[in-house]
Amino acid sequence: MPERIEHALLYIKYVDDALAEQGAGAVEGAISGISLRILARALPDGRTSVAVSLYRRVHRMRASGKAFHYWTSEKLTSMARTKKDLVVLREIDRRTGKSTTRHVFSETVVESWIHGLSGTLQLWMRSHPQARRLEGPEPEGVDNAAEQAIAAIREHIGELPNWNDRFPLLKDDRQARPAAAYLPYLDAHDHAQVAKNLFGVRAYRRPLAREVERLDISTLSWFAMFRGLVPVDWLIDAMGTTNTARGRSLMREPSLTSRQRRGIRSILRRTPQPVLRRILKEPVHQARRTLADAADCTAHRLAVTRDLDLLPEIIAARGQRRVRGSRDLEHLVRDLPAIERWHNPRGRTAQRVIQEEIYAHREMEHYNREIRLLPEGTAQVADWDLWKDEAFRVQALGLIEDRRHELMAARDRERHEREEARRLERIAKQAQRHQWALQTAALLDGREAAPGLSLVVARDAETLSRWGAMLNNCIGGYARELELDVFAAVCEADGRVRLNLQITQSHGVEQILGKNNRDAVRELGAAAQQVVDGLVAMEVSFHPDALGMDGLRLPQRTH
């Protein structure tokens, strides 16, 4: 690689030692220093670049309570002259990782970004009057130093290019798009040259030049994605059916980023021609937006991307005819296997170390809380220096794990004992209910309920099923409650069932219903009251909301 020659045009560095010496709680996140550096870099090929960066000294606290600091850059900015004699201004936001590149021309004010950084530096210096100078001029001389650096930048970079001179076909037609989109028009004096720049000299056709003159730059950039992938006649036909003419585009779509253009091109290179032809027949704004979304998941700088090398196999397996357009192609790209490419810059490494120490500190506090519950002398209380000992930490974590298993075993035993106690209590209650049901059944079975009516108690499920069929009700479904509750029927002398009763130990009579679940009065008339009175005389209680009791009254018991 050619050697880079660089020298500093401006270097300012101030630190505040008093702020860094404050207590542990006061230095977390504090800014105790600031630095502005402007470097000029020259390569043997004659090109020159200027880099401007603003750094801050940040203080942080470790989980152990010790403070440390590091220098971090907020924004990196550079200006360079390209091989095409254009000037590029690039800005990198270190917090978000986003990079922005734009071309600058003679009518652009480029000194504002340097004045903005120097203003940030001066603002910090005014708020920290005790800061001492390590490099650079005194605070009152920062403005003069910045002006001298700007003059030096102009000498190194040279005169900025003129837009109208470098883009003669685009006079008065400069839209709010990055200049990279206009590069096919660079130094071109007719649209035939633009067509050759966009689609290649061998693909040039006169109809292609006419379409290039008619369409706007954003649409032309989309069709240029297909260069070398499809016949040029397909491109001419697709461009001819597009209505987004220059100067009157109906769909003002945002420009594609360089990452999106690379991603779309990578997808199109792996797509068969029949599918590309279907995409060309779609509206430009629709296909561009769809494939831009697909490219976003294939060219991410920090996280998960997709394995595009498998795309031809996936399309072949699905069948080209079933990939009907850009939407189907996007779904195939999103379903590709993921590849993780995690970026771990220096600043994130420091954050990871802090997070690991915080987690270790929480483990130590949890250990100290747990050993307080153990008998005295069983374990040693840990401090941070002792916890950093690997052997002690392994032993302590093993002790905590054994303690956890003991607690889990104790909780399991308690749960088993509770379940066993509830089981025995349930058995005892069922035995009591069974004894009560036998005694009540013996008391009621065969007794006279009213003149001409007698009580019959069910002893088996077959009897319940037969009663349910005779009265068309659901008493047959209570077979599981036999010998726990009492199920009786009010029968005539010939055995005809007129009423069914359910009697429980806790509530007494809960249901007294006739055929089709009719109330007792509707079934027996005045004899229903005689049945109720007879049951009360036999010391059978009634639930206040028993079913089938409409029109009936409960007699008062006499003691």
Coordinates of C-alpha atoms in Angstrom, one line a residue:
M1 CA 0.0 0.0 0.0
P2 CA 1.3 3.5 -0.7
E3 CA 2.5 5.4 2.2
R4 CA 0.3 8.1 3.6
I5 CA 1.9 11.4 4.7
E6 CA -0.1 13.3 7.3
H7 CA 0.5 16.3 9.5
A8 CA -1.7 18.2 11.9
L9 CA -3.3 21.4 10.8
L10 CA -4.9 22.0 14.2
Y11 CA -4.7 20.1 17.5
I12 CA -6.5 21.4 20.6
K13 CA -6.7 19.4 23.8
Y14 CA -8.0 20.5 27.3
V15 CA -8.7 18.4 30.4
D16 CA -10.3 19.2 33.7
D17 CA -8.4 17.3 36.5
A18 CA -10.5 18.6 39.3
L19 CA -13.6 16.9 37.8
A20 CA -11.8 13.6 37.4
E21 CA -10.7 13.7 41.1
Q22 CA -14.3 14.0 42.5
G23 CA -16.1 11.2 44.3
A24 CA -17.1 7.9 42.8
G25 CA -20.7 8.9 42.4
A26 CA -19.9 12.2 40.7
V27 CA -17.7 11.0 37.9
E28 CA -20.1 8.4 36.3
G29 CA -20.7 9.7 32.8
A30 CA -18.8 13.0 33.4
I31 CA -16.9 14.6 30.5
S32 CA -13.5 15.7 31.9
G33 CA -11.7 16.5 28.6
I34 CA -12.2 17.6 25.0
S35 CA -10.0 17.5 21.9
L36 CA -10.3 18.8 18.4
R37 CA -7.9 17.5 15.7
I38 CA -7.6 18.4 12.0
L39 CA -5.2 16.2 10.0
A40 CA -4.1 16.6 6.4
R41 CA -3.2 13.4 4.6
A42 CA -1.5 13.2 1.2
L43 CA -1.0 10.1 -1.0
P44 CA 1.7 9.6 -3.6
D45 CA -1.0 9.8 -6.4
G46 CA -1.5 13.5 -5.6
R47 CA -4.9 13.2 -3.9
T48 CA -5.3 14.9 -0.5
S49 CA -7.8 14.4 2.3
V50 CA -8.5 16.3 5.5
A51 CA -9.9 14.6 8.6
V52 CA -11.6 16.5 11.4
S53 CA -12.6 14.8 14.7
L54 CA -13.9 15.9 18.0
Y55 CA -13.1 13.6 21.0
R56 CA -14.4 13.7 24.6
R57 CA -12.8 12.1 27.7
V58 CA -15.6 10.1 29.5
H59 CA -15.4 8.8 33.0
R60 CA -17.2 5.6 34.0
M61 CA -17.5 3.4 37.2
R62 CA -16.7 -0.2 37.4
A63 CA -18.8 -2.5 39.5
S64 CA -15.9 -2.7 42.0
G65 CA -16.2 1.1 42.6
K66 CA -13.0 2.0 40.7
A67 CA -13.2 4.8 38.1
F68 CA -11.7 4.7 34.7
H69 CA -11.8 7.0 31.6
Y70 CA -11.4 6.7 27.9
W71 CA -11.4 9.0 24.9
T72 CA -14.3 8.6 22.5
S73 CA -15.2 10.5 19.3
E74 CA -18.6 11.9 18.7
K75 CA -18.3 12.5 15.0
L76 CA -15.6 12.0 12.4
T77 CA -15.7 14.2 9.3
S78 CA -13.4 14.1 6.3
M79 CA -13.0 16.0 3.0
A80 CA -11.1 14.5 0.1
R81 CA -10.6 15.1 -3.6
T82 CA -11.5 12.1 -5.8
K83 CA -9.8 10.8 -8.9
K84 CA -12.6 12.4 -11.0
D85 CA -11.5 15.8 -9.5
L86 CA -14.6 16.1 -7.3
V87 CA -14.7 16.9 -3.6
V88 CA -16.4 14.5 -1.2
L89 CA -17.5 15.3 2.3
R90 CA -18.1 12.3 4.6
E91 CA -19.5 12.3 8.1
I92 CA -19.5 9.3 10.5
D93 CA -21.7 9.3 13.6
R94 CA -19.8 7.0 16.0
R95 CA -22.9 6.6 18.3
T96 CA -25.2 5.2 15.6
G97 CA -22.5 4.0 13.1
K98 CA -24.3 5.9 10.3
S99 CA -22.1 7.2 7.5
T100 CA -23.2 10.1 5.3
T101 CA -21.4 11.0 2.1
R102 CA -22.1 14.0 -0.2
H103 CA -20.3 15.9 -2.9
V104 CA -19.6 19.6 -2.3
F105 CA -19.3 22.3 -5.0
S106 CA -18.2 25.9 -5.2
E107 CA -21.6 27.3 -4.1
T108 CA -21.6 25.1 -0.9
V109 CA -20.5 26.6 2.4
V110 CA -18.2 23.9 3.8
E111 CA -16.6 25.8 6.6
S112 CA -19.7 25.6 8.8
W113 CA -18.9 22.0 10.0
I114 CA -15.5 23.2 11.3
H115 CA -17.0 26.2 13.0
G116 CA -19.6 24.0 14.6
L117 CA -17.1 21.7 16.1
S118 CA -14.9 24.5 17.4
G119 CA -18.0 26.1 18.9
T120 CA -18.8 22.9 20.8
L121 CA -15.2 22.9 22.1
Q122 CA -15.4 26.5 23.2
L123 CA -18.8 26.0 24.9
W124 CA -17.3 23.1 27.0
M125 CA -14.3 25.2 27.9
R126 CA -16.4 28.1 29.1
S127 CA -18.4 25.7 31.3
H128 CA -15.1 24.3 32.8
P129 CA -12.9 27.3 33.6
Q130 CA -10.5 25.2 35.6
A131 CA -9.6 23.1 32.6
R132 CA -5.9 23.1 31.7
R133 CA -4.5 23.2 28.2
L134 CA -2.4 20.2 27.0
E135 CA -2.2 21.1 23.3
G136 CA -3.2 24.0 21.1
P137 CA -3.9 27.7 21.7
E138 CA -5.4 29.5 24.7
P139 CA -9.3 29.6 24.8
E140 CA -9.4 33.1 23.3
G141 CA -7.3 32.0 20.3
V142 CA -9.4 29.1 19.2
D143 CA -11.3 31.1 16.6
N144 CA -8.1 32.4 15.0
A145 CA -6.7 28.9 15.0
A146 CA -9.9 27.5 13.3
E147 CA -9.7 30.2 10.6
Q148 CA -6.0 29.3 9.9
A149 CA -7.0 25.6 9.7
I150 CA -9.8 26.4 7.2
A151 CA -7.3 28.4 5.0
A152 CA -4.9 25.5 5.2
I153 CA -7.7 23.1 4.2
R154 CA -8.5 25.2 1.1
E155 CA -4.8 25.0 0.1
H156 CA -4.7 21.3 0.4
I157 CA -8.1 20.5 -1.2
G158 CA -7.9 23.2 -3.8
E159 CA -10.8 25.0 -5.5
L160 CA -14.1 23.3 -5.3
P161 CA -15.6 22.2 -8.6
N162 CA -18.4 24.2 -10.2
W163 CA -21.7 22.3 -10.7
N164 CA -22.6 23.8 -14.1
D165 CA -19.1 23.2 -15.5
R166 CA -19.0 19.6 -14.4
F167 CA -22.7 18.7 -15.2
P168 CA -23.6 20.8 -18.3
L169 CA -26.8 18.8 -19.0
L170 CA -28.1 19.4 -15.5
K171 CA -28.1 23.2 -15.3
D172 CA -30.9 24.4 -13.1
D173 CA -32.0 20.8 -12.5
R174 CA -30.2 20.0 -9.3
Q175 CA -32.6 18.2 -7.0
A176 CA -32.3 17.2 -3.3
R177 CA -30.4 14.0 -4.1
P178 CA -26.9 12.9 -3.4
A179 CA -24.5 13.9 -6.2
A180 CA -23.5 10.2 -6.6
A181 CA -26.9 9.8 -8.4
Y182 CA -25.8 12.4 -11.0
L183 CA -22.3 10.9 -11.7
P184 CA -23.4 9.4 -15.0
Y185 CA -23.9 13.0 -16.2
L186 CA -20.4 14.1 -15.2
D187 CA -18.7 15.9 -18.1
A188 CA -21.3 14.6 -20.5
H189 CA -22.5 17.0 -23.2
D190 CA -25.2 14.8 -24.7
H191 CA -27.6 12.2 -23.5
A192 CA -25.9 9.5 -25.7
Q193 CA -22.9 9.7 -23.5
V194 CA -25.1 9.5 -20.4
A195 CA -26.7 6.3 -21.8
K196 CA -23.3 4.8 -22.4
N197 CA -22.2 5.7 -18.9
L198 CA -25.3 4.1 -17.4
F199 CA -25.7 1.0 -19.5
G200 CA -22.3 0.4 -21.3
V201 CA -21.0 1.3 -24.7
R202 CA -22.0 -2.0 -26.3
A203 CA -25.6 -1.7 -25.0
Y204 CA -26.1 1.8 -26.5
R205 CA -29.1 2.3 -28.8
R206 CA -30.6 5.6 -30.1
P207 CA -34.0 4.8 -28.4
L208 CA -32.0 4.3 -25.2
A209 CA -30.6 7.8 -25.4
R210 CA -34.1 9.2 -26.0
E211 CA -35.4 7.5 -22.9
V212 CA -32.5 8.8 -20.9
E213 CA -33.3 12.3 -22.0
R214 CA -37.0 11.8 -21.0
L215 CA -36.8 10.1 -17.7
D216 CA -35.7 11.5 -14.3
I217 CA -32.4 10.5 -12.6
S218 CA -34.0 8.4 -9.9
T219 CA -35.8 6.2 -12.5
L220 CA -32.7 5.9 -14.6
S221 CA -30.7 4.7 -11.6
W222 CA -33.3 1.9 -11.1
F223 CA -33.0 0.7 -14.6
A224 CA -29.2 0.9 -14.4
M225 CA -29.4 -1.9 -11.7
F226 CA -30.2 -4.3 -14.6
R227 CA -27.1 -3.4 -16.6
G228 CA -25.6 -6.6 -18.1
L229 CA -28.3 -8.8 -16.6
V230 CA -31.0 -8.5 -19.3
P231 CA -31.1 -7.6 -23.0
V232 CA -31.1 -3.9 -23.6
D233 CA -34.3 -4.2 -25.6
W234 CA -36.1 -5.3 -22.5
L235 CA -34.8 -2.1 -20.7
I236 CA -35.9 0.1 -23.6
D237 CA -39.4 -1.5 -23.6
A238 CA -39.7 -1.1 -19.8
M239 CA -38.5 2.5 -19.9
G240 CA -40.9 3.3 -22.6
T241 CA -43.9 2.3 -20.5
T242 CA -42.7 4.4 -17.5
N243 CA -44.3 7.8 -17.1
T244 CA -42.0 9.4 -14.5
A245 CA -40.6 12.0 -16.9
R246 CA -38.0 14.5 -16.0
G247 CA -39.2 17.4 -13.9
R248 CA -42.7 16.1 -13.4
S249 CA -42.3 12.8 -11.5
L250 CA -45.5 11.8 -9.8
M251 CA -43.9 9.5 -7.3
R252 CA -41.1 11.3 -5.4
E253 CA -39.4 8.3 -4.0
P254 CA -36.5 8.7 -1.5
S255 CA -33.1 8.0 -3.0
L256 CA -31.6 4.5 -2.4
T257 CA -28.6 4.4 -0.1
S258 CA -25.4 2.9 -1.3
R259 CA -26.0 -0.1 0.9
Q260 CA -29.4 -0.6 -0.6
R261 CA -28.0 -0.3 -4.2
R262 CA -25.4 -2.9 -3.4
G263 CA -28.0 -5.2 -1.9
I264 CA -30.4 -4.9 -4.8
R265 CA -27.7 -5.5 -7.3
S266 CA -26.6 -8.7 -5.4
I267 CA -30.1 -10.0 -5.4
L268 CA -30.6 -9.2 -9.1
R269 CA -27.4 -10.9 -10.1
R270 CA -28.6 -14.2 -8.6
T271 CA -32.1 -14.0 -10.2
P272 CA -32.9 -15.7 -13.5
Q273 CA -33.8 -13.5 -16.5
P274 CA -37.5 -14.6 -16.7
V275 CA -38.0 -13.3 -13.2
L276 CA -36.1 -10.1 -14.0
R277 CA -38.4 -9.5 -17.0
R278 CA -41.5 -9.7 -14.7
I279 CA -39.9 -7.2 -12.3
L280 CA -39.2 -4.8 -15.2
K281 CA -42.9 -4.9 -16.1
E282 CA -43.9 -3.7 -12.6
P283 CA -44.3 0.0 -11.8
V284 CA -40.9 1.4 -10.9
H285 CA -41.8 2.8 -7.5
Q286 CA -43.4 -0.5 -6.5
A287 CA -40.5 -2.8 -7.5
R288 CA -37.9 -0.4 -6.1
R289 CA -39.5 -0.1 -2.7
T290 CA -40.0 -3.8 -2.5
L291 CA -36.4 -4.7 -3.3
A292 CA -35.1 -2.0 -1.1
D293 CA -36.8 -3.7 1.8
A294 CA -35.3 -7.0 0.8
A295 CA -31.9 -5.4 0.5
D296 CA -32.1 -4.0 4.0
C297 CA -32.0 -7.5 5.5
T298 CA -29.1 -8.6 3.3
A299 CA -26.6 -5.7 3.9
H300 CA -26.9 -4.8 7.5
R301 CA -23.6 -3.7 8.9
L302 CA -24.0 -4.8 12.6
A303 CA -26.6 -7.6 12.9
V304 CA -28.1 -10.4 10.9
T305 CA -27.8 -10.8 7.1
R306 CA -29.0 -13.4 4.7
D307 CA -27.0 -16.0 2.7
L308 CA -27.7 -14.8 -0.8
D309 CA -25.6 -17.6 -2.4
L310 CA -28.5 -19.9 -1.7
L311 CA -31.0 -17.7 -3.6
P312 CA -30.5 -19.5 -7.1
E313 CA -31.2 -22.9 -5.5
I314 CA -34.2 -21.6 -3.7
I315 CA -35.7 -20.1 -6.9
A316 CA -35.0 -23.3 -8.8
A317 CA -36.6 -25.4 -6.1
R318 CA -39.7 -23.2 -6.0
G319 CA -39.9 -22.9 -9.8
Q320 CA -39.3 -19.7 -11.8
R321 CA -42.9 -19.5 -12.9
R322 CA -44.0 -19.3 -9.3
V323 CA -41.8 -16.2 -8.6
R324 CA -44.2 -13.8 -10.2
G325 CA -42.6 -10.5 -9.3
S326 CA -40.6 -8.4 -6.8
R327 CA -42.9 -9.3 -3.8
D328 CA -42.3 -13.1 -4.2
L329 CA -38.6 -12.4 -4.6
E330 CA -38.6 -10.4 -1.4
H331 CA -40.3 -13.2 0.5
L332 CA -37.7 -15.7 -0.7
V333 CA -34.8 -13.4 0.4
R334 CA -36.3 -12.9 3.8
D335 CA -36.7 -16.7 4.2
L336 CA -33.0 -17.4 3.5
P337 CA -30.8 -18.7 6.3
A338 CA -29.4 -15.9 8.5
I339 CA -25.8 -15.1 9.0
E340 CA -24.8 -13.2 12.2
R341 CA -22.1 -10.6 11.7
W342 CA -21.9 -8.7 15.0
H343 CA -19.7 -5.6 15.0
N344 CA -17.8 -5.0 18.3
P345 CA -16.0 -1.6 18.2
R346 CA -13.8 -0.4 21.0
G347 CA -16.5 1.5 22.8
R348 CA -18.8 -1.5 22.9
T349 CA -16.0 -3.6 24.3
A350 CA -15.7 -1.2 27.3
Q351 CA -19.5 -1.5 27.8
R352 CA -19.3 -5.3 27.7
V353 CA -16.6 -5.3 30.3
I354 CA -18.7 -3.0 32.5
Q355 CA -21.8 -5.2 32.1
E356 CA -19.7 -8.3 33.0
E357 CA -18.5 -6.7 36.2
I358 CA -22.0 -5.6 37.1
Y359 CA -23.2 -9.1 36.7
A360 CA -20.3 -10.4 38.8
H361 CA -21.0 -7.9 41.5
R362 CA -24.7 -9.0 41.7
E363 CA -23.6 -12.6 42.0
M364 CA -21.3 -11.6 45.0
E365 CA -24.2 -9.7 46.7
H366 CA -26.5 -12.7 46.2
Y367 CA -23.9 -15.0 47.7
N368 CA -23.5 -12.7 50.7
R369 CA -27.3 -12.6 51.2
E370 CA -27.6 -16.4 51.1
I371 CA -24.8 -17.2 53.5
R372 CA -26.5 -15.0 56.2
L373 CA -29.1 -17.7 56.4
L374 CA -26.6 -20.4 57.0
P375 CA -25.1 -21.3 60.4
E376 CA -22.4 -19.0 61.5
G377 CA -18.9 -20.1 60.3
T378 CA -20.3 -22.1 57.4
A379 CA -19.1 -19.7 54.7
Q380 CA -16.9 -16.6 54.4
V381 CA -18.3 -13.2 53.5
A382 CA -16.9 -12.1 50.2
D383 CA -15.5 -8.6 49.2
W384 CA -14.7 -7.6 45.6
D385 CA -11.0 -8.5 45.8
L386 CA -11.8 -12.0 47.2
W387 CA -14.6 -12.5 44.6
K388 CA -12.1 -11.9 41.8
D389 CA -10.3 -15.1 42.9
E390 CA -11.4 -17.7 40.5
A391 CA -11.0 -20.6 43.0
F392 CA -13.0 -18.9 45.7
R393 CA -15.7 -17.8 43.2
V394 CA -16.2 -21.4 41.9
Q395 CA -16.4 -22.7 45.5
A396 CA -18.9 -20.0 46.4
L397 CA -21.1 -20.5 43.4
G398 CA -21.1 -24.3 44.2
L399 CA -22.2 -23.6 47.7
I400 CA -25.0 -21.4 46.4
E401 CA -26.0 -24.1 44.0
D402 CA -26.1 -26.7 46.8
R403 CA -28.1 -24.3 48.9
R404 CA -30.6 -23.9 46.0
H405 CA -31.0 -27.7 45.7
E406 CA -31.6 -28.0 49.4
L407 CA -34.3 -25.3 49.3
M408 CA -35.9 -26.9 46.3
A409 CA -36.0 -30.3 48.0
A410 CA -37.5 -28.7 51.2
R411 CA -40.2 -27.0 49.1
D412 CA -40.9 -30.3 47.3
R413 CA -41.3 -32.1 50.7
E414 CA -43.6 -29.3 51.9
R415 CA -45.7 -29.5 48.8
H416 CA -46.0 -33.2 49.0
E417 CA -47.0 -33.0 52.7
R418 CA -49.7 -30.4 51.9
E419 CA -51.1 -32.5 49.0
E420 CA -51.1 -35.6 51.2
A421 CA -52.9 -33.7 54.0
R422 CA -55.5 -32.4 51.5
R423 CA -56.0 -35.9 50.1
L424 CA -56.6 -37.4 53.6
E425 CA -59.0 -34.5 54.4
R426 CA -60.9 -35.1 51.2
I427 CA -61.1 -38.8 52.0
A428 CA -62.4 -38.1 55.5
K429 CA -65.0 -35.7 54.1
Q430 CA -66.1 -38.3 51.6
A431 CA -66.4 -41.0 54.3
Q432 CA -68.5 -38.6 56.4
R433 CA -70.7 -37.8 53.4
H434 CA -71.0 -41.5 52.6
Q435 CA -72.1 -42.3 56.2
W436 CA -74.6 -39.5 56.2
A437 CA -76.0 -40.6 52.8
L438 CA -76.5 -44.2 54.0
Q439 CA -78.3 -43.0 57.1
T440 CA -80.5 -40.6 55.2
A441 CA -81.3 -43.2 52.6
A442 CA -82.4 -45.6 55.2
L443 CA -84.6 -43.0 56.8
L444 CA -86.4 -41.9 53.6
D445 CA -86.6 -45.1 51.6
G446 CA -90.2 -46.4 51.5
R447 CA -91.6 -43.6 53.6
E448 CA -94.9 -42.0 52.7
A449 CA -94.5 -38.5 51.2
A450 CA -98.2 -37.7 50.8
P451 CA -101.4 -39.7 50.5
G452 CA -100.9 -42.1 47.6
L453 CA -97.2 -41.1 47.1
S454 CA -94.1 -42.7 48.6
L455 CA -90.4 -42.0 48.5
V456 CA -87.9 -44.4 46.8
V457 CA -84.2 -43.9 47.1
A458 CA -81.8 -44.9 44.2
R459 CA -79.2 -47.5 45.1
D460 CA -77.4 -47.8 41.7
A461 CA -76.7 -45.9 38.5
E462 CA -79.2 -48.0 36.5
T463 CA -82.1 -46.7 38.6
L464 CA -81.0 -43.1 38.0
S465 CA -80.7 -43.7 34.3
R466 CA -84.2 -45.2 34.3
W467 CA -85.7 -42.3 36.2
G468 CA -84.0 -39.8 33.8
A469 CA -85.6 -41.7 30.8
M470 CA -89.0 -41.6 32.5
L471 CA -89.0 -37.9 33.4
N472 CA -86.8 -36.8 30.5
N473 CA -84.2 -35.0 32.7
C474 CA -80.5 -35.3 33.5
I475 CA -80.6 -37.2 36.8
G476 CA -78.8 -40.1 35.1
G477 CA -75.7 -37.9 34.9
Y478 CA -75.3 -37.8 38.7
A479 CA -74.2 -41.5 39.1
R480 CA -70.8 -40.4 40.4
E481 CA -72.4 -38.7 43.4
L482 CA -74.3 -41.9 44.5
E483 CA -73.8 -42.8 48.1
L484 CA -72.4 -39.3 48.7
D485 CA -75.7 -37.5 48.0
V486 CA -79.2 -38.9 48.3
F487 CA -81.3 -39.2 45.1
A488 CA -84.9 -40.0 45.7
A489 CA -88.1 -40.3 43.6
V490 CA -91.7 -39.5 44.6
C491 CA -93.7 -42.4 43.1
E492 CA -97.3 -43.4 42.9
A493 CA -98.6 -46.8 44.1
D494 CA -98.2 -48.4 40.6
G495 CA -94.5 -47.3 40.5
R496 CA -94.9 -44.3 38.3
V497 CA -92.3 -41.7 39.1
R498 CA -93.6 -38.1 39.5
L499 CA -90.7 -36.2 41.1
N500 CA -87.0 -36.5 41.4
L501 CA -85.1 -35.1 44.4
Q502 CA -81.4 -34.4 45.1
I503 CA -80.5 -34.1 48.8
T504 CA -77.0 -33.1 49.9
Q505 CA -75.5 -33.0 53.3
S506 CA -74.5 -29.3 53.2
H507 CA -77.7 -27.8 51.7
G508 CA -80.5 -30.3 52.0
V509 CA -82.9 -30.6 49.0
E510 CA -81.3 -28.8 46.1
Q511 CA -83.7 -30.0 43.3
I512 CA -87.3 -31.2 43.3
L513 CA -88.4 -31.4 39.7
G514 CA -90.9 -33.3 37.7
K515 CA -91.1 -34.3 34.0
N516 CA -89.1 -32.1 31.7
N517 CA -87.7 -30.3 34.8
R518 CA -91.1 -28.8 35.7
D519 CA -91.7 -27.3 39.1
A520 CA -93.2 -29.6 41.7
V521 CA -96.5 -27.6 41.8
R522 CA -97.0 -27.9 38.1
E523 CA -96.4 -31.6 38.3
L524 CA -98.4 -32.6 41.4
G525 CA -100.5 -29.6 42.2
A526 CA -101.6 -29.3 45.9
A527 CA -99.9 -32.7 46.7
A528 CA -96.5 -31.0 46.1
Q529 CA -96.9 -29.0 49.3
Q530 CA -97.8 -32.2 51.2
V531 CA -94.6 -33.8 50.0
V532 CA -92.6 -30.8 51.2
D533 CA -94.3 -30.8 54.6
G534 CA -93.6 -34.5 54.9
L535 CA -89.9 -34.1 54.2
V536 CA -89.7 -31.3 56.7
A537 CA -91.4 -33.5 59.3
M538 CA -88.6 -36.1 58.6
E539 CA -86.1 -33.3 59.4
V540 CA -84.9 -32.9 55.8
S541 CA -83.8 -29.3 55.2
F542 CA -84.2 -27.3 51.9
H543 CA -81.8 -25.1 50.1
P544 CA -83.1 -21.4 50.0
D545 CA -82.7 -21.4 46.2
A546 CA -83.7 -25.0 45.5
L547 CA -84.9 -25.7 42.0
G548 CA -88.6 -26.6 41.5
M549 CA -89.8 -24.8 44.7
D550 CA -91.8 -22.0 43.0
G551 CA -95.3 -21.8 44.6
L552 CA -94.3 -23.8 47.6
R553 CA -93.6 -22.7 51.2
L554 CA -91.5 -24.2 53.9
P555 CA -93.4 -24.8 57.2
Q556 CA -91.9 -23.5 60.4
R557 CA -90.3 -26.1 62.6
T558 CA -91.4 -26.3 66.2
H559 CA -88.9 -27.0 68.9

